[in-house]
CSV table of C-alpha atoms in Angstrom, one decimal:
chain,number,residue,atom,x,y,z
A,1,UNK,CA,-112.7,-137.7,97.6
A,2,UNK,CA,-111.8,-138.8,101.4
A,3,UNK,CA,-111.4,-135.9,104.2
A,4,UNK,CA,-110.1,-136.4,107.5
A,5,UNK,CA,-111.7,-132.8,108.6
A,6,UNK,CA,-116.0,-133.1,109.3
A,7,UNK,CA,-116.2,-130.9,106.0
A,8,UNK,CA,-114.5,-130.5,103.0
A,9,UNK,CA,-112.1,-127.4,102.2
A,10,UNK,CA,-108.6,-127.5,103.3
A,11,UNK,CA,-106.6,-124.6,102.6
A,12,UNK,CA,-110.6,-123.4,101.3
A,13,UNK,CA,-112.1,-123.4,104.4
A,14,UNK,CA,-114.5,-120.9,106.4
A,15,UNK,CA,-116.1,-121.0,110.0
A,16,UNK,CA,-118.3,-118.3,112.1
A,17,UNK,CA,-117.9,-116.6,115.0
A,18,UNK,CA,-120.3,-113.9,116.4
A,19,UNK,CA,-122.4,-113.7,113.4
A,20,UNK,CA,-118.6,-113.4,111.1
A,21,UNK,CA,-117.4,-115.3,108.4
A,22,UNK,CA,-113.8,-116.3,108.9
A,23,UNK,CA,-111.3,-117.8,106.0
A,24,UNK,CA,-108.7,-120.3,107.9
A,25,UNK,CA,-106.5,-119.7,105.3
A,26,UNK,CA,-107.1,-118.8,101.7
A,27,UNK,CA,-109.3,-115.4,101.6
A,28,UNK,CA,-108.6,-113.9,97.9
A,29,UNK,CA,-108.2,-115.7,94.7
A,30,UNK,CA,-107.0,-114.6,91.2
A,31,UNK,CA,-108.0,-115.4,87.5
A,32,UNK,CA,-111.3,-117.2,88.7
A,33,UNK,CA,-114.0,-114.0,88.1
A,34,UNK,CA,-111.4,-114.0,84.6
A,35,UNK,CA,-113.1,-116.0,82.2
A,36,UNK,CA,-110.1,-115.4,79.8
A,37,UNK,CA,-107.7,-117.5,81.9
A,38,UNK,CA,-108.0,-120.9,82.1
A,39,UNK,CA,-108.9,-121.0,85.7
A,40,UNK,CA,-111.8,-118.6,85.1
A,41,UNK,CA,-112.9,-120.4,81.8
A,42,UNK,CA,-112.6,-124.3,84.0
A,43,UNK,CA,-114.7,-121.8,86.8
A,44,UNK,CA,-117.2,-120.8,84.2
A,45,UNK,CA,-117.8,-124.2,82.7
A,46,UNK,CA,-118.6,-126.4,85.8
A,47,UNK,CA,-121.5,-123.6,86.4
A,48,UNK,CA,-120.6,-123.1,90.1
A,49,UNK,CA,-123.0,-120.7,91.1
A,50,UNK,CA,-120.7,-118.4,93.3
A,51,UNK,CA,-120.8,-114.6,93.4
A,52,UNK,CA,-117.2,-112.7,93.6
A,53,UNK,CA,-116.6,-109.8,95.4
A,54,UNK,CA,-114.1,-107.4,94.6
A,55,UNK,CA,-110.9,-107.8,96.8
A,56,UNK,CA,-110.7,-104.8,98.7
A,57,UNK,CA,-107.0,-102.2,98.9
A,58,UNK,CA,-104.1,-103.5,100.7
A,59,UNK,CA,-103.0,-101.1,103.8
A,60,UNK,CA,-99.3,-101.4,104.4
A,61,UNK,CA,-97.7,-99.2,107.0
A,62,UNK,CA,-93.5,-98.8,107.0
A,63,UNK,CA,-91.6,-96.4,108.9
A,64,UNK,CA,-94.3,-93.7,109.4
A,65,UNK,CA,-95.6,-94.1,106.0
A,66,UNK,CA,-98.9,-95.4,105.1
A,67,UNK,CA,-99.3,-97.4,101.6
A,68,UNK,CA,-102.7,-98.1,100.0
A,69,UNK,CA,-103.7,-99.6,97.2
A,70,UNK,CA,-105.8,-102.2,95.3
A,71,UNK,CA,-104.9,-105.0,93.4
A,72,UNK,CA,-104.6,-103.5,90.0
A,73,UNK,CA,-101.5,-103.1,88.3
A,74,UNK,CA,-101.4,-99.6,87.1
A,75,UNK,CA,-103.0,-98.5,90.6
A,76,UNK,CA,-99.5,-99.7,92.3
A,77,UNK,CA,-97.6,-98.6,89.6
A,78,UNK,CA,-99.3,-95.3,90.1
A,79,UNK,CA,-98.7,-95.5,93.7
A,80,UNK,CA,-95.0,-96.5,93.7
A,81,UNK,CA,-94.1,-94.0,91.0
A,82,UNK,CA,-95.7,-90.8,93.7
A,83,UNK,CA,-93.9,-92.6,96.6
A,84,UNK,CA,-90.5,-92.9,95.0
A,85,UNK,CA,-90.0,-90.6,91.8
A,86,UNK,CA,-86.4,-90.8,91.1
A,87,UNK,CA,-87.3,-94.8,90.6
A,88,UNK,CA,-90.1,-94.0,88.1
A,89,UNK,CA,-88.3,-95.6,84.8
A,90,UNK,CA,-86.8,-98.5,86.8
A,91,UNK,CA,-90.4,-99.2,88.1
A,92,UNK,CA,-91.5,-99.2,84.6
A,93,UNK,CA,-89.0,-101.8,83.8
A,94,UNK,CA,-89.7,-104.0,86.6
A,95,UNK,CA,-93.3,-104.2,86.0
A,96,UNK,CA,-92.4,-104.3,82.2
A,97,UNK,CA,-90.0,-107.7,82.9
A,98,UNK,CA,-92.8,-109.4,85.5
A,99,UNK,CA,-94.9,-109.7,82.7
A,100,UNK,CA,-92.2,-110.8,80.3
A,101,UNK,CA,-91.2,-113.5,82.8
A,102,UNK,CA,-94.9,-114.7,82.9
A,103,UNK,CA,-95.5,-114.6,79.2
A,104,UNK,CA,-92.5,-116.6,78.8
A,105,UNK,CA,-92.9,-119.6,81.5
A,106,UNK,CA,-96.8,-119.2,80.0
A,107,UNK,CA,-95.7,-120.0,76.5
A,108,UNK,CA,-92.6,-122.2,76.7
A,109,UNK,CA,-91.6,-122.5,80.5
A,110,UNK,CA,-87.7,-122.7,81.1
A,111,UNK,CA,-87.0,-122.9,77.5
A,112,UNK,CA,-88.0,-119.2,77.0
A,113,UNK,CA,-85.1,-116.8,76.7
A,114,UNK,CA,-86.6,-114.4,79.9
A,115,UNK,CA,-86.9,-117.6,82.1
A,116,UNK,CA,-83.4,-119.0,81.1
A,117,UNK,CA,-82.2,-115.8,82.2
A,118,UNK,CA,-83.9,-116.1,85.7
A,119,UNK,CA,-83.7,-119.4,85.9
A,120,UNK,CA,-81.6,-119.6,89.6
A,121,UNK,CA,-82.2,-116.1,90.4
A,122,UNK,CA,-84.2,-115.2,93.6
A,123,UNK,CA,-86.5,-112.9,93.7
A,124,UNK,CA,-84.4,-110.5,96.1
A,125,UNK,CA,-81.7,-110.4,93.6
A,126,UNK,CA,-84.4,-109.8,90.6
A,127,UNK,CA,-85.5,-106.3,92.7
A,128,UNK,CA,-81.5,-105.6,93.7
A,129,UNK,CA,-81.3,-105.1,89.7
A,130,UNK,CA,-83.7,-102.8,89.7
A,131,UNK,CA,-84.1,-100.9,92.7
A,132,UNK,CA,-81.9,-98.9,95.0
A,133,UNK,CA,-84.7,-98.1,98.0
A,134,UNK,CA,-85.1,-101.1,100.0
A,135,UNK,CA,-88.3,-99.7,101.2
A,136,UNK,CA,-89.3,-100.4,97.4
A,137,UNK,CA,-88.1,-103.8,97.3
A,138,UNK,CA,-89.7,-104.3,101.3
A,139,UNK,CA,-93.1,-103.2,99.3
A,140,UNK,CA,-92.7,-104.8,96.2
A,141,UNK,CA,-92.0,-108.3,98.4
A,142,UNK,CA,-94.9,-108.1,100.6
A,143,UNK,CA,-96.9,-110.5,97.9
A,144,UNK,CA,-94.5,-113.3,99.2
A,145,UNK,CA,-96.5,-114.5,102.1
A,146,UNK,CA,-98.7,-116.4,99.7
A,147,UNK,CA,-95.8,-117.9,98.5
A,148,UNK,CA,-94.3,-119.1,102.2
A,149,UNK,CA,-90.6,-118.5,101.1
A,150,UNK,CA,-89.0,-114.9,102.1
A,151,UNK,CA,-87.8,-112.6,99.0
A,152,UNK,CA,-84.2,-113.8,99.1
A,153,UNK,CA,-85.1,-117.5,99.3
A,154,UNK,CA,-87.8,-117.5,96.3
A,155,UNK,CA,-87.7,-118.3,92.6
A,156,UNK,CA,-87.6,-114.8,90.8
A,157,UNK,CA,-89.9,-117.0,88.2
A,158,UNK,CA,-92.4,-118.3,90.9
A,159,UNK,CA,-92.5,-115.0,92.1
A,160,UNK,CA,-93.0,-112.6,89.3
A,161,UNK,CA,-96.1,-114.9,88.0
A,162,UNK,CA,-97.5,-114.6,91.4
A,163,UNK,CA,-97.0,-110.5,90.8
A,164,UNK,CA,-98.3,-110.8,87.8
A,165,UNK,CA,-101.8,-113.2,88.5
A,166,UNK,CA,-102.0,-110.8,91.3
A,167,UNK,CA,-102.5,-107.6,89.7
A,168,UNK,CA,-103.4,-108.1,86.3
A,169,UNK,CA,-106.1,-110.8,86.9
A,170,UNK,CA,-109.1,-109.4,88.5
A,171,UNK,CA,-108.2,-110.8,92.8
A,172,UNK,CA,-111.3,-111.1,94.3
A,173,UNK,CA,-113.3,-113.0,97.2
A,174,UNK,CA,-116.0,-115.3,97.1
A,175,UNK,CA,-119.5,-114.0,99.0
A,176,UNK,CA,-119.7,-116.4,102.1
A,177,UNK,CA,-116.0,-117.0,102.3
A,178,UNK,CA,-114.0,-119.7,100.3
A,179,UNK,CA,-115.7,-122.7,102.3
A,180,UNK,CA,-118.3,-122.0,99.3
A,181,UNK,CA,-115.9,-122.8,96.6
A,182,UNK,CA,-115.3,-126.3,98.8
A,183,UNK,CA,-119.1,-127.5,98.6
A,184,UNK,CA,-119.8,-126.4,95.4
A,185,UNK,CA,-117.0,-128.8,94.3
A,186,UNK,CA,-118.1,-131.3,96.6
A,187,UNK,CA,-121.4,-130.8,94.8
A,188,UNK,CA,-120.5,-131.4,91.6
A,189,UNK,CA,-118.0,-134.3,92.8
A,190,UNK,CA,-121.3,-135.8,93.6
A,191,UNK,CA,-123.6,-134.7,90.7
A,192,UNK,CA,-121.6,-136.3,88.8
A,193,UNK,CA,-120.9,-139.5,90.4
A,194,UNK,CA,-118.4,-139.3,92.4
A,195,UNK,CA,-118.4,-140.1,96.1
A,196,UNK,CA,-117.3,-137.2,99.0
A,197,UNK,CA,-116.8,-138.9,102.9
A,198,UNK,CA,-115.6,-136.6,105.3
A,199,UNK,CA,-114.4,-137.8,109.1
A,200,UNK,CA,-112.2,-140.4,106.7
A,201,UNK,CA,-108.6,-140.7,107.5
A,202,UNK,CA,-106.6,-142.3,104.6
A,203,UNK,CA,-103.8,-144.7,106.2
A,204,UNK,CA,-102.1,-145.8,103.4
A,205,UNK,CA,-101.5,-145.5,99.2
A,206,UNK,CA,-101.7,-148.9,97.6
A,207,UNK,CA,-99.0,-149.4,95.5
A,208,UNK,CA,-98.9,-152.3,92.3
A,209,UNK,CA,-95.5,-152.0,90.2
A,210,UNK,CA,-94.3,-148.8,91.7
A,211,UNK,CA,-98.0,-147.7,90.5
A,212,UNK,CA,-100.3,-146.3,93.1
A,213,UNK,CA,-103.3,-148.0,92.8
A,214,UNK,CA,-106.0,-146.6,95.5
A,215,UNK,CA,-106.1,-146.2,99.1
A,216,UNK,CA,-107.1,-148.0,102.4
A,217,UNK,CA,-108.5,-146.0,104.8
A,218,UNK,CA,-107.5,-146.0,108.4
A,219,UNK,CA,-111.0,-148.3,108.8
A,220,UNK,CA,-109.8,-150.7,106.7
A,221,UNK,CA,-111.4,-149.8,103.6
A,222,UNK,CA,-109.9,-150.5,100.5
A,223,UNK,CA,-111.0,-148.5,97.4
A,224,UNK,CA,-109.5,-148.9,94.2
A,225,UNK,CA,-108.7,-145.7,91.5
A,226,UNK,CA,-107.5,-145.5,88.0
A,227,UNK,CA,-105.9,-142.0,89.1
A,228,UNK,CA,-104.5,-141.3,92.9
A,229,UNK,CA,-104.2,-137.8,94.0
A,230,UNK,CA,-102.7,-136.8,97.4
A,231,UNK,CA,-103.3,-133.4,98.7
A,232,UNK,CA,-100.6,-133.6,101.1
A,233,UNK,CA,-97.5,-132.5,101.5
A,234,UNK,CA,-94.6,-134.7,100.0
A,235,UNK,CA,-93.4,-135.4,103.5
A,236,UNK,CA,-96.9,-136.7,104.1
A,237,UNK,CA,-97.2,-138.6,101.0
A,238,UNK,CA,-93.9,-140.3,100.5
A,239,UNK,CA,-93.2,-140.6,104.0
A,240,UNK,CA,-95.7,-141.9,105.8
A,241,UNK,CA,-99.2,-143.2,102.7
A,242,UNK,CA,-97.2,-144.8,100.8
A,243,UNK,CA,-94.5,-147.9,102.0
A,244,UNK,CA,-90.4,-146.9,101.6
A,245,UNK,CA,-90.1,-150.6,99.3
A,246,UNK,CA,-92.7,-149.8,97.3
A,247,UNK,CA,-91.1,-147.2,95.5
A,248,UNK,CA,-87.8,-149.2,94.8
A,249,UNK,CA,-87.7,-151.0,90.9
């Protein structure tokens, strides 16, 4: 595992300031504390050693009005269903097709009747179907942040699994801040066997037969790999580790 930053994280990474624990970017996580999902069982079996706290409510504020709740499903649905009463059944149904959407894409991915259905729908026009109050939709859409892509320019697909893994499996925040979640991989990267070097800039993605190889560092270091992983963006990758010709058959 090479880093460029002086410690591991990313996306999963803490600092202090003023005796405060700070997450740069990730702060809450979903499924891990779950060990019925596959994140949580992966969590549970590599023996971590991290304590989860519960995620605590969401405050949003629109036009006077003051929305709190926490990330449980029939809390919001509770919540919604005071706030907007004549949308009561078509609440119901929305929440009723989120999880439909994610049990099918779980199970058989595009090929599932729900998801075929969806397939190029956005996730604006997925609400429009159901709701009437855009102050609904507005609240219903605020979950798109983690996404990066506004309601009307997201997959309804990507979307309502991102509902769903966000109030139906157990959010919560990791005592410390998610830098913990970083070195305890690192640890285990190293416990068994592998090597972790932070401060190390990757330059390039060695390429054999359209086949990537390993890497060379930006010190000249070449290190060899049965498996190459980038963490970067495809811009990144494509564009600047690995050489336009060595891509072409």
């Amino acid at each position: 595992t090479l880093e460029y930053h002086s410690s591991v994280g990313g996306y999963c990474a803490s600092f202090r300031r003023q005796g405060y624990v700070f997450d740069a970017a990730a702060h809450c996580l979903s499924s891990v504390a779950n060990d019925r999902t596959p994140v949580g069982k992966l969590f549970s079996r590599l023996g971590l050693d991290l304590e989860f706290l519960p995620s605590g409510a969401q405050n949003l504020h629109m036009r006077g009005t003051r929305y709190v709740w926490r990330y449980d499903a029939e809390h919001l649905r509770s919540i919604l269903k005071d706030s907007f009463p004549s949308e009561g059944p078509q609440i119901d149904a929305f929440f009723a097709t989120a999880r439909k959407i994610f049990l099918g894409y779980s199970s058989k991915g595009l090929g599932s009747p729900i998801c075929a259905r969806y397939q190029h729908a956005t996730y604006q026009e997925l609400l429009n179907e159901f709701f009437k109050s855009r102050e609904l939709t507005a609240l219903l859409s605020f979950t798109w942040s983690f996404a990066g892509l506004p309601p009307d320019k997201i997959s309804a697909i990507a979307m309502s699994i991102l509902f769903h893994e966000l109030f139906n499996n157990r959010v919560c925040q990791i005592k410390g801040g998610t830098q913990q979640l970083s070195n305890r991989l690192a640890e285990k990267t190293r416990q068994y066997g592998g090597r972790v070097a932070t401060k190390t800039m990757v330059a390039k993605i060695l390429m054999e037969d359209r086949t990537a190889v390993g890497v060379e560092t930006e010190g000249g270091e070449r290190l060899r790999a049965e498996h190459v992983i980038s963490n970067c963006d495809a811009k990144q990758t494509f564009g600047r580790l690995i050489d336009e010709g060595s891509m072409n058959g």
